[in-house]
Tab-separated table of C-alpha atoms and ligand atoms in Angstrom:
chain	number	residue	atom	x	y	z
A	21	UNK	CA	-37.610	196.349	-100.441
A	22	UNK	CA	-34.634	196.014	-102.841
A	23	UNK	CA	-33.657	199.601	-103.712
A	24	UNK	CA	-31.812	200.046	-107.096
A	25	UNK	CA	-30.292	203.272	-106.591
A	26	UNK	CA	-27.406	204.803	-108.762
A	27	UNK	CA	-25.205	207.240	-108.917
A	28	UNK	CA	-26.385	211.056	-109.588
A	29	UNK	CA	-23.853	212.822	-111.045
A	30	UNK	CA	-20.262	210.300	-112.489
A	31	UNK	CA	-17.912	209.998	-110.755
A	32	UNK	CA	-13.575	210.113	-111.670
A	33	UNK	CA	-12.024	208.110	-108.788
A	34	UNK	CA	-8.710	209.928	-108.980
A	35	UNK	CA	-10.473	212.879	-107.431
A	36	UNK	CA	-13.023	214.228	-105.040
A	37	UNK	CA	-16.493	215.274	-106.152
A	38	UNK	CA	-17.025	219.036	-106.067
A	39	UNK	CA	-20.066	220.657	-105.894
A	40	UNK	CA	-19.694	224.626	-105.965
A	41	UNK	CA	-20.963	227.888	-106.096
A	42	UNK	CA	-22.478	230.671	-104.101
A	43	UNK	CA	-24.632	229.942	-101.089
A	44	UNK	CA	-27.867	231.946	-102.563
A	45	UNK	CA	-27.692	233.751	-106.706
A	46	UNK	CA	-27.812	237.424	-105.712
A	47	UNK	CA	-27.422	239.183	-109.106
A	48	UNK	CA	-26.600	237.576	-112.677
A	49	UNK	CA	-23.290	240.135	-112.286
A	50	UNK	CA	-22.119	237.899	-108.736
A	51	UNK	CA	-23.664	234.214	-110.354
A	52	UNK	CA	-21.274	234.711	-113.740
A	53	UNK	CA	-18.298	236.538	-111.451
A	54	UNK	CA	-18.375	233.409	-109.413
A	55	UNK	CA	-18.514	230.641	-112.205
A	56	UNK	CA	-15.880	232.935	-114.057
A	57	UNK	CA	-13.922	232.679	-111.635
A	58	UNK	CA	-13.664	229.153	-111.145
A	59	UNK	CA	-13.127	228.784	-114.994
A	60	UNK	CA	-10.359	231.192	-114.406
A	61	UNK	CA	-8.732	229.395	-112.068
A	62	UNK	CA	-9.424	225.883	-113.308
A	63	UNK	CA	-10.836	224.340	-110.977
A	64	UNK	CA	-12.929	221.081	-111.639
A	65	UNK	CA	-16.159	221.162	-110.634
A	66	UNK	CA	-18.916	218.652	-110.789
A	67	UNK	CA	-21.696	221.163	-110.252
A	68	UNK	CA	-22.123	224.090	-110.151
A	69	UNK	CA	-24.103	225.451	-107.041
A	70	UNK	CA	-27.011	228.412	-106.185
A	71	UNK	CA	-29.733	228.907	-103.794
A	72	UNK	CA	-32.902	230.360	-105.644
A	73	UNK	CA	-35.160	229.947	-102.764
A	74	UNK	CA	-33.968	230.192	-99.751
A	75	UNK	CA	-35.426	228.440	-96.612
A	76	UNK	CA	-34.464	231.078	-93.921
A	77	UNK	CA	-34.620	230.317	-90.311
A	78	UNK	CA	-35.905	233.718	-89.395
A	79	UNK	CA	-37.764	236.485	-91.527
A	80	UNK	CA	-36.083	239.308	-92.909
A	81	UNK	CA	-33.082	237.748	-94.238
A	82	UNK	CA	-32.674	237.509	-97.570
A	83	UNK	CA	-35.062	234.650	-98.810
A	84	UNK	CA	-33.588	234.135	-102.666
A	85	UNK	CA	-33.905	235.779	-105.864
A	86	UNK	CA	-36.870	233.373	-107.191
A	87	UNK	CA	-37.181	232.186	-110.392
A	88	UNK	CA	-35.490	234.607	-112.739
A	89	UNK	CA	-32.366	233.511	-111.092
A	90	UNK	CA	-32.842	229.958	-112.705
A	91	UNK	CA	-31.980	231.921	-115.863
A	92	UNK	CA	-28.326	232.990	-114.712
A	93	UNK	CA	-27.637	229.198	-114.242
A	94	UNK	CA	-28.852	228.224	-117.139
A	95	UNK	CA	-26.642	230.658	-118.523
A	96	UNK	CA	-23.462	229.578	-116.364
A	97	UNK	CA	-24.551	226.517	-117.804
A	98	UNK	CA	-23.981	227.684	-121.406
A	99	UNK	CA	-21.386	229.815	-120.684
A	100	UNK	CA	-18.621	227.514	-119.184
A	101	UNK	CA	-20.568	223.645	-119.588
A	102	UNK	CA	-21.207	223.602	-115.799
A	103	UNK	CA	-23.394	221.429	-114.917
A	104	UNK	CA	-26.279	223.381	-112.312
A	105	UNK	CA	-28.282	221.993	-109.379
A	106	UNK	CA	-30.212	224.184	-106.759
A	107	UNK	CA	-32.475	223.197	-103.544
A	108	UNK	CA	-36.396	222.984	-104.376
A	109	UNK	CA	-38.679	222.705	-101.086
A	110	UNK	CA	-41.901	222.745	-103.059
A	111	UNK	CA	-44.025	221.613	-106.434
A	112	UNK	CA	-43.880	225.375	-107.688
A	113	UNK	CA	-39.846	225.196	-107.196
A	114	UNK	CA	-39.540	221.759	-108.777
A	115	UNK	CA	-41.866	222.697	-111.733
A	116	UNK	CA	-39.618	226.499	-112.130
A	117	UNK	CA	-36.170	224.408	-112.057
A	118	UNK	CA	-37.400	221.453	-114.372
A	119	UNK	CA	-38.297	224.200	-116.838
A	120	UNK	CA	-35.582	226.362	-117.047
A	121	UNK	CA	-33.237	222.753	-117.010
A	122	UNK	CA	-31.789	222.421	-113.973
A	123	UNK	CA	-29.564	219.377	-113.939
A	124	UNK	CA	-29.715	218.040	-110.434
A	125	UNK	CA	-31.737	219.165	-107.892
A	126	UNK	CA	-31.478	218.985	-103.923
A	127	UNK	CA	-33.981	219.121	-101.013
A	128	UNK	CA	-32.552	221.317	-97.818
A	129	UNK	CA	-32.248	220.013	-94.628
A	130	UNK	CA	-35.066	222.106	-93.705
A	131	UNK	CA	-37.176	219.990	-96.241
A	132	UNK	CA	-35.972	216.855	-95.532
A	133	UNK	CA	-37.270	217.712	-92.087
A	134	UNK	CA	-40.502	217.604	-92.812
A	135	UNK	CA	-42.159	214.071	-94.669
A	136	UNK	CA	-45.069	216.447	-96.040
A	137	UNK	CA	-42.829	218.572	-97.979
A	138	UNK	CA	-40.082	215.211	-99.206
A	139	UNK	CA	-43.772	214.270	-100.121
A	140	UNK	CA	-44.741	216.987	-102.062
A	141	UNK	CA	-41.351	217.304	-103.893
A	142	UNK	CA	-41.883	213.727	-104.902
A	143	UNK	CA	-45.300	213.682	-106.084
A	144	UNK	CA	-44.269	216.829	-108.237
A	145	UNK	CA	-41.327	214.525	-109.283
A	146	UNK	CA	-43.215	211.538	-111.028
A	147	UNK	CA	-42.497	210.765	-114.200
A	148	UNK	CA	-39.225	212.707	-114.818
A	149	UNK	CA	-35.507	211.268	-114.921
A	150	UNK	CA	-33.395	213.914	-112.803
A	151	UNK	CA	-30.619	212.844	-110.525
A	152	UNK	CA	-31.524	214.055	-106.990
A	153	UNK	CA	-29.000	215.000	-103.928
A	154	UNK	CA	-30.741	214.644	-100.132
A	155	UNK	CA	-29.344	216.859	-97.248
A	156	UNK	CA	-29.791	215.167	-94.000
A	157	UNK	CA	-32.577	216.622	-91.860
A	158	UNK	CA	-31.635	219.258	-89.481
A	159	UNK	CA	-32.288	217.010	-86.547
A	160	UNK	CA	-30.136	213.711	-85.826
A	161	UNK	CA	-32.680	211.605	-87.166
A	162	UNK	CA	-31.524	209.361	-89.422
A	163	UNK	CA	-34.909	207.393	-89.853
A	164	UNK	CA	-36.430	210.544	-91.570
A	165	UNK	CA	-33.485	210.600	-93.918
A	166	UNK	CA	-34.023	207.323	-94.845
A	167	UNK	CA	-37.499	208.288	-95.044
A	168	UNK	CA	-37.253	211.028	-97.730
A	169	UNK	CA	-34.831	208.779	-99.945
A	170	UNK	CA	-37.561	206.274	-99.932
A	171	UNK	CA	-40.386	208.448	-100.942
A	172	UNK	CA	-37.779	210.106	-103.619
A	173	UNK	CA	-37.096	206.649	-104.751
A	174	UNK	CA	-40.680	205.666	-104.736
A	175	UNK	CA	-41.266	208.475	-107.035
A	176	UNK	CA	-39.311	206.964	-109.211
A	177	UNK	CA	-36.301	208.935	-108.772
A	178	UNK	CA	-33.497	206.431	-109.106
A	179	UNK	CA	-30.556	208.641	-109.473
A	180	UNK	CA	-29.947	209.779	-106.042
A	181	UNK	CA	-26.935	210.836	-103.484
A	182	UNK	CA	-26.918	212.240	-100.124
A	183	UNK	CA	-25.520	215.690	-98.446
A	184	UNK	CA	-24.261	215.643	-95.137
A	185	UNK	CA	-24.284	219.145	-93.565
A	186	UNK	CA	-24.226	218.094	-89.962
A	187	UNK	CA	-26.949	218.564	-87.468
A	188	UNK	CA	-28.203	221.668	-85.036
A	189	UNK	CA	-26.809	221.606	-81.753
A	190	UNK	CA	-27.723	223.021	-78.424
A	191	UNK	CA	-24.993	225.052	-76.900
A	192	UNK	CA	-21.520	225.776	-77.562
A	193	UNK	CA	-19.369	223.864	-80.514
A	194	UNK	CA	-16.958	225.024	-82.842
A	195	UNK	CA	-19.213	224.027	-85.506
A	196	UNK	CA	-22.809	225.196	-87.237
A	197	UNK	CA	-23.956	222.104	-87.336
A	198	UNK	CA	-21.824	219.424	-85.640
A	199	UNK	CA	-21.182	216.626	-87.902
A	200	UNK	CA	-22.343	213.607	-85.332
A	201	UNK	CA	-20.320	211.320	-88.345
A	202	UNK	CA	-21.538	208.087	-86.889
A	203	UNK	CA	-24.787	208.992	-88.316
A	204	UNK	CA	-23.972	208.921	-92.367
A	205	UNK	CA	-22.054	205.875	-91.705
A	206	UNK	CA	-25.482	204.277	-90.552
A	207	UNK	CA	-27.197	205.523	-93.214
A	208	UNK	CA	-23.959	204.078	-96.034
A	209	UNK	CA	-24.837	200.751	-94.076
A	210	UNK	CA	-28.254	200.680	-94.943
A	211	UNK	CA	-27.485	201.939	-98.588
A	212	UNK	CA	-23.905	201.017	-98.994
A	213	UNK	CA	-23.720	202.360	-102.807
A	214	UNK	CA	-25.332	205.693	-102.033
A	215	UNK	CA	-23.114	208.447	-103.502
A	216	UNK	CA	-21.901	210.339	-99.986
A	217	UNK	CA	-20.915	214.182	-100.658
A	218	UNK	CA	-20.045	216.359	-97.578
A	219	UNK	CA	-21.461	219.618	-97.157
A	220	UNK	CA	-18.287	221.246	-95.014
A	221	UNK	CA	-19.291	224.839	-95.680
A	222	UNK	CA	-22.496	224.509	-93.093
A	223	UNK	CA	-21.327	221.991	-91.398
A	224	UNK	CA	-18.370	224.991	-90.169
A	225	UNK	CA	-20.363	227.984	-90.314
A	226	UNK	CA	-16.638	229.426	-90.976
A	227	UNK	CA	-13.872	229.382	-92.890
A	228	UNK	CA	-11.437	227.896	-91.020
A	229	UNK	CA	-12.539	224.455	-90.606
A	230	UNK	CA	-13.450	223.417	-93.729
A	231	UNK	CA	-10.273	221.837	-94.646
A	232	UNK	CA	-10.331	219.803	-91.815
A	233	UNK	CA	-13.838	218.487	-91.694
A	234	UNK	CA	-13.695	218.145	-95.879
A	235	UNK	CA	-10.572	215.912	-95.582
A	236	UNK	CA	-12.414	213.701	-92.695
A	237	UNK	CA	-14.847	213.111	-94.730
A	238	UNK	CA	-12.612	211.958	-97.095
A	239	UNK	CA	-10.791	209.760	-95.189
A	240	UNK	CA	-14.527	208.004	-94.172
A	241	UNK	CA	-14.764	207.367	-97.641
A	242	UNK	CA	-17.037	210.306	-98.688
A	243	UNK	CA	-17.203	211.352	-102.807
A	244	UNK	CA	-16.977	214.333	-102.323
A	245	UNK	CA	-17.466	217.921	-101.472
A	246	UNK	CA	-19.912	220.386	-101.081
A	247	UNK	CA	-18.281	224.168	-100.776
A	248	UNK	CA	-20.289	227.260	-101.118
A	249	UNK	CA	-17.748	230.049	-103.071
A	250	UNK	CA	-18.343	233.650	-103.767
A	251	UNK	CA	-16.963	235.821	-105.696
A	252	UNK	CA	-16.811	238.330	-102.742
A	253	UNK	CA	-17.805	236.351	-99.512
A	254	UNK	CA	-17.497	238.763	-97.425
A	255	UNK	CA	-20.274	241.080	-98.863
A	256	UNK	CA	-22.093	237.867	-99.536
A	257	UNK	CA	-25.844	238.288	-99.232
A	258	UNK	CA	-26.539	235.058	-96.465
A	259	UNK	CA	-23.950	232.781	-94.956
A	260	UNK	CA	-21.050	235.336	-95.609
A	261	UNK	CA	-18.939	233.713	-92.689
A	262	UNK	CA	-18.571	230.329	-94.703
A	263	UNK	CA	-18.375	231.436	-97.747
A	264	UNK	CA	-14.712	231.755	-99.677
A	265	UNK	CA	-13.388	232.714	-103.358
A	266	UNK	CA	-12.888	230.559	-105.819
A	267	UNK	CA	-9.076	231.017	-105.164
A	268	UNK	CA	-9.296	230.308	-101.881
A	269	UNK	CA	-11.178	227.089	-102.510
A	270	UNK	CA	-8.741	225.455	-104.421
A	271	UNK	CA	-5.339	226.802	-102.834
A	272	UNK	CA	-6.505	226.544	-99.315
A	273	UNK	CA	-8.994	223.674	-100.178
A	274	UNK	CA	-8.991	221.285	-102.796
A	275	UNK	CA	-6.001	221.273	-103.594
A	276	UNK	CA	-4.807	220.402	-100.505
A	277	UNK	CA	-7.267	217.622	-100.024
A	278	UNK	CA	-5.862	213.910	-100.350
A	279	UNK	CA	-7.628	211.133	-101.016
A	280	UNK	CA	-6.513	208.053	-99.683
A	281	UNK	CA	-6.791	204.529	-101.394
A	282	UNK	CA	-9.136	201.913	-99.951
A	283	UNK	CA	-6.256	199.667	-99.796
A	284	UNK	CA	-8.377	196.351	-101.188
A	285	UNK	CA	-5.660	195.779	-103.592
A	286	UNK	CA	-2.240	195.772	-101.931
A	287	UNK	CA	-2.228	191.819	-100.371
A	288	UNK	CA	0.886	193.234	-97.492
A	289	UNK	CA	-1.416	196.078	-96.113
A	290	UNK	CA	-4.671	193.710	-96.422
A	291	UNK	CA	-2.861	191.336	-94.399
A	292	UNK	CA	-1.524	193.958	-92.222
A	293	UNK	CA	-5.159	195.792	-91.679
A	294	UNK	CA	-6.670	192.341	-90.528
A	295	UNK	CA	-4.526	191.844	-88.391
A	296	UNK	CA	-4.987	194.865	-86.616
A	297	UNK	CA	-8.570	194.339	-87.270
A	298	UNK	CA	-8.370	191.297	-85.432
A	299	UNK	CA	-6.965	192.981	-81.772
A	300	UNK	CA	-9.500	195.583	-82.437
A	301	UNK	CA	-12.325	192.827	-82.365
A	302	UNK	CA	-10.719	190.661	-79.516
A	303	UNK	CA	-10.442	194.313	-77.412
A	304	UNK	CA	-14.095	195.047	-78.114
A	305	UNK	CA	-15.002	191.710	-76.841
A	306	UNK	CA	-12.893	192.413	-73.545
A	307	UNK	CA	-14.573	196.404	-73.452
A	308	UNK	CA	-18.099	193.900	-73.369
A	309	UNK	CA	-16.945	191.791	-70.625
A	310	UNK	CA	-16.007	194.286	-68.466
A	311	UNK	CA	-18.791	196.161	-69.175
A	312	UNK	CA	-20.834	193.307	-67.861
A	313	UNK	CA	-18.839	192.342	-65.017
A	314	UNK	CA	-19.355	196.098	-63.857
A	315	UNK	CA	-23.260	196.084	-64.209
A	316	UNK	CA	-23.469	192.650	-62.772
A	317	UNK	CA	-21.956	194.406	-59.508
A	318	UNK	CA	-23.838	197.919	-59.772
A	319	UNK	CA	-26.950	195.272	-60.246
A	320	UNK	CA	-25.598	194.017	-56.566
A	321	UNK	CA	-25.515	197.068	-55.173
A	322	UNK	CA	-28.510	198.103	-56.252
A	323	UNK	CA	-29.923	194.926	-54.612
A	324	UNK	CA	-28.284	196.535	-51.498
A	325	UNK	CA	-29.606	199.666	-51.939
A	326	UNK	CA	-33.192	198.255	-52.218
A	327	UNK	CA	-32.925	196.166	-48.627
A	328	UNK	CA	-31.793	199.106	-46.878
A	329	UNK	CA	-33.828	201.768	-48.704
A	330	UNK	CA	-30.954	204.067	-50.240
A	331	UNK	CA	-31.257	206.312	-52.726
A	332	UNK	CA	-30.380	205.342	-56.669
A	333	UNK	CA	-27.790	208.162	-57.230
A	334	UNK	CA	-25.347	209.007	-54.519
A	335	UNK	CA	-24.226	212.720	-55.937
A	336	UNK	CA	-21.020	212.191	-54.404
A	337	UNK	CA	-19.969	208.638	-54.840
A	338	UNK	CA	-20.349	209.859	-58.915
A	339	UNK	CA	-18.162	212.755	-58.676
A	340	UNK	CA	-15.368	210.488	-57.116
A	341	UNK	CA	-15.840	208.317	-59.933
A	342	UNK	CA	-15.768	210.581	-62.653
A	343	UNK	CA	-12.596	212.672	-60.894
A	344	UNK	CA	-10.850	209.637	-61.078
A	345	UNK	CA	-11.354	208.233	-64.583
A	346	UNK	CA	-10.541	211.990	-65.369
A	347	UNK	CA	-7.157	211.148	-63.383
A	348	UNK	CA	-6.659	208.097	-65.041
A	349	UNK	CA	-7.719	209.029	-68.545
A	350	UNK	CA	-4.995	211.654	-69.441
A	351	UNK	CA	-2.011	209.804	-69.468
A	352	UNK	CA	-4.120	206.894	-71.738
A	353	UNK	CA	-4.060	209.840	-74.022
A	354	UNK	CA	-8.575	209.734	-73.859
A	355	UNK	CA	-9.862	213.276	-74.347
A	356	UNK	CA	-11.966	214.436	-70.900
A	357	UNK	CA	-14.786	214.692	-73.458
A	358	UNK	CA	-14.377	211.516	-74.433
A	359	UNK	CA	-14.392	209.728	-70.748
A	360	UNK	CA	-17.329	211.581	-69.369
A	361	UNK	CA	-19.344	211.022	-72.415
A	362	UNK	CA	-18.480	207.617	-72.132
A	363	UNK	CA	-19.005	207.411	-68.017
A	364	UNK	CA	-22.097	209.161	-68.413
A	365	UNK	CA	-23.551	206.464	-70.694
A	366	UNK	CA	-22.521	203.422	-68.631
A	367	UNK	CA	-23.568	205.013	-65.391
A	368	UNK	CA	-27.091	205.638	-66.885
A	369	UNK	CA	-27.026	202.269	-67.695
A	370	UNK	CA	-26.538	200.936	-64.118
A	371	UNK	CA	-29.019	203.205	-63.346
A	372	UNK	CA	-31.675	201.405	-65.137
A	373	UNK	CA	-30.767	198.624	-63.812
A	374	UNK	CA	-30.674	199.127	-60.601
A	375	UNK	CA	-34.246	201.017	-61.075
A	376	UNK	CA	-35.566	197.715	-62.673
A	377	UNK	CA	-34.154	196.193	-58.996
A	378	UNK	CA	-35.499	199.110	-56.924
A	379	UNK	CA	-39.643	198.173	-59.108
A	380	UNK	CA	-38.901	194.606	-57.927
A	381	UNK	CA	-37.757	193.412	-61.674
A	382	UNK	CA	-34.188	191.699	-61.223
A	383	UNK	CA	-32.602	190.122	-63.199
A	384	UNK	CA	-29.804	189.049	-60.899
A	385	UNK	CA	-29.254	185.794	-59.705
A	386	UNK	CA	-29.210	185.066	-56.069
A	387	UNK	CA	-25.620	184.891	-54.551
B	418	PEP	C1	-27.652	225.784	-98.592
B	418	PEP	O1	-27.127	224.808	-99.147
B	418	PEP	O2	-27.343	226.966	-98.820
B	418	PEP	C2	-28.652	225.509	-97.538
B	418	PEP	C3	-29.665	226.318	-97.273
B	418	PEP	O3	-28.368	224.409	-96.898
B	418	PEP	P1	-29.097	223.558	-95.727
B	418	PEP	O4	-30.362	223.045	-96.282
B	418	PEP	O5	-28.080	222.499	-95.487
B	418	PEP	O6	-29.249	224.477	-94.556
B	419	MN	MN1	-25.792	228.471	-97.425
């Protein structure tokens, strides 16, 4: 299926998108503090951000103002021309937001989640012309955020971007949500004109990181930026760890932020770039080989291992091999992270292979 799918909000290529505004409205006092103080400051925004309902992942938090806050938006909205957008989960939410004339709306990553909910929103979208963002679903799942653009888009929704505020992990991280980038980059290969905003703020969980992680996303091409602001995080009423002021935003933030030209233009640094493009390729070809040559002689082992009745994994014989590559990989200047990821994968691999040999399915030729 062709999908014809635009832009949500325009977009001035000298800058960065920016979507902003506090994590949830608390009062109509902290909503018009907030957009104040971006007015104050100057800072261009895009849209201007607030959570009405908020999907909370356990009870007793604070779970949004409801409805009436739709009015201090609207109000933002007449008060300083900001455009406003807020997350709806449900046909009650879209039906509130559409009324009170919220420009752009967004489904959470707890909504996205879940294809009876993207369906619900949908349905309750039919009919009506309003430029929808989609966070990515909590999980790394890309086919179920492909999934909820489609059944947005099948609504008729044509007008649509994505938000990518990483994924939940297991364990320790320096981030909320880790980013797992190579995911959005699928999903801009399957929809390569699909307006790409970054949601730093819970991607970091904290303010320290979103700099960094905002200008990576830049540099991968990314619109722009999602950044909650408060006008006093710290008292903020849920996610007051992320959260920063206005002034904060664009000293420590955005105005720090650069974006970098695509180069198509410039016919020395094309010609430069494919030539470096080029080794790149050839080395990847060379990374296959080996690759091959290597399971090709774990394959013969496990042929070995099969005649004289040896276990698969030798607990040992993989430490020495991963102590090793760990020897090997810091003067390369490969992170330890890195090399046992990578280890891990390709030892798996001979694994299967040599299981496949072990249930009597070779593949290898007789030597
Ligand atoms: C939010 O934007 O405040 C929010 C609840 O985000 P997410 O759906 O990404 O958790
Ligand atoms: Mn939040």
């Amino acid at each position: 299926m062709e999908m014809k799918i635009t832009h949500p909000i325009p977009k001035d290529p000298s800058r960065p998108i920016v979507i902003t505004g506090p994590c949830s409205a608390e009062t109509e006092e902290q909503v018009m503090k907030t957009a104040q103080m971006i007015a104050d400051h100057d800072i261009k925004i895009d849209l201007f951000r607030a959570g009405i309902w908020k999907p909370r992942t356990r009870p007793n938090n604070f779970e949004g103002i409801g409805f009436e806050g739709l009015q201090w938006l609207k109000k933002v909205k007449d008060t300083y021309g900001f455009p406003v957008t807020t997350e709806v989960a449900n046909t009650q939410h879209v039906f509130e937001a559409l009324k009170a004339g919220i420009d752009v709306l967004w489904l959470g990553a707890r909504t996205t989640v879940n294809p009876f909910s993207v369906q619900e929103v949908a349905d309750a979208l039919k009919g009506v012309d309003i430029p929808v963002f989609i966070k990515n679903p909590i999980n790394p799942d890309l086919q179920l955020w492909r999934g909820a653009i489609e059944r947005i888009y099948n609504a008729g929704i044509t007008k649509i971007g994505v938000v990518h505020r990483g994924f939940s992990k297991f364990g320790d991280t320096i981030y909320r949500n880790v980013p797992q980038w190579q995911i959005p980059i699928e999903l801009k290969r399957n929809f390569p004109d699909l307006m790409m905003i970054v949601d730093s703020s819970h991607i970091c969980g904290n303010r320290d990181l979103l700099f960094e992680v905002s200008q990576t996303a830049l540099d991968l091409n990314y619109d722009g930026v999602m950044l909650e602001s408060h006008c006093d995080p710290t008292n903020a009423w849920s996610d007051a760890k992320q959260q920063v002021t206005p002034f904060d935003l664009k000293e420590q933030i955005l105005d720090r932020l650069v974006v970098r030209k695509t180069g198509a233009n410039d016919p020395d640094f094309q010609e430069d770039i494919e030539e470096l493009r080029s080794r790149i390729d050839g080395l990847d070809k060379e990374i296959m080989q080996l690759l091959g040559n290597r399971l090709k002689v774990a394959e013969q082992i496990g042929l070995y291992k099969k005649k004289n009745n040896i276990a698969i994994l030798q607990q040992s014989r993989w430490n020495e091999i991963i102590d090793k590559a760990m020897e090997q990989a810091e003067p390369m200047g490969l992170s330890k992270e890195f090399v046992s990821k990578f280890l891990k994968a390709v030892h798996q691999e001979s694994i299967n292979h040599q299981e496949k040999i072990m249930l009597g399915e070779s593949s290898v030729k007789k030597v």
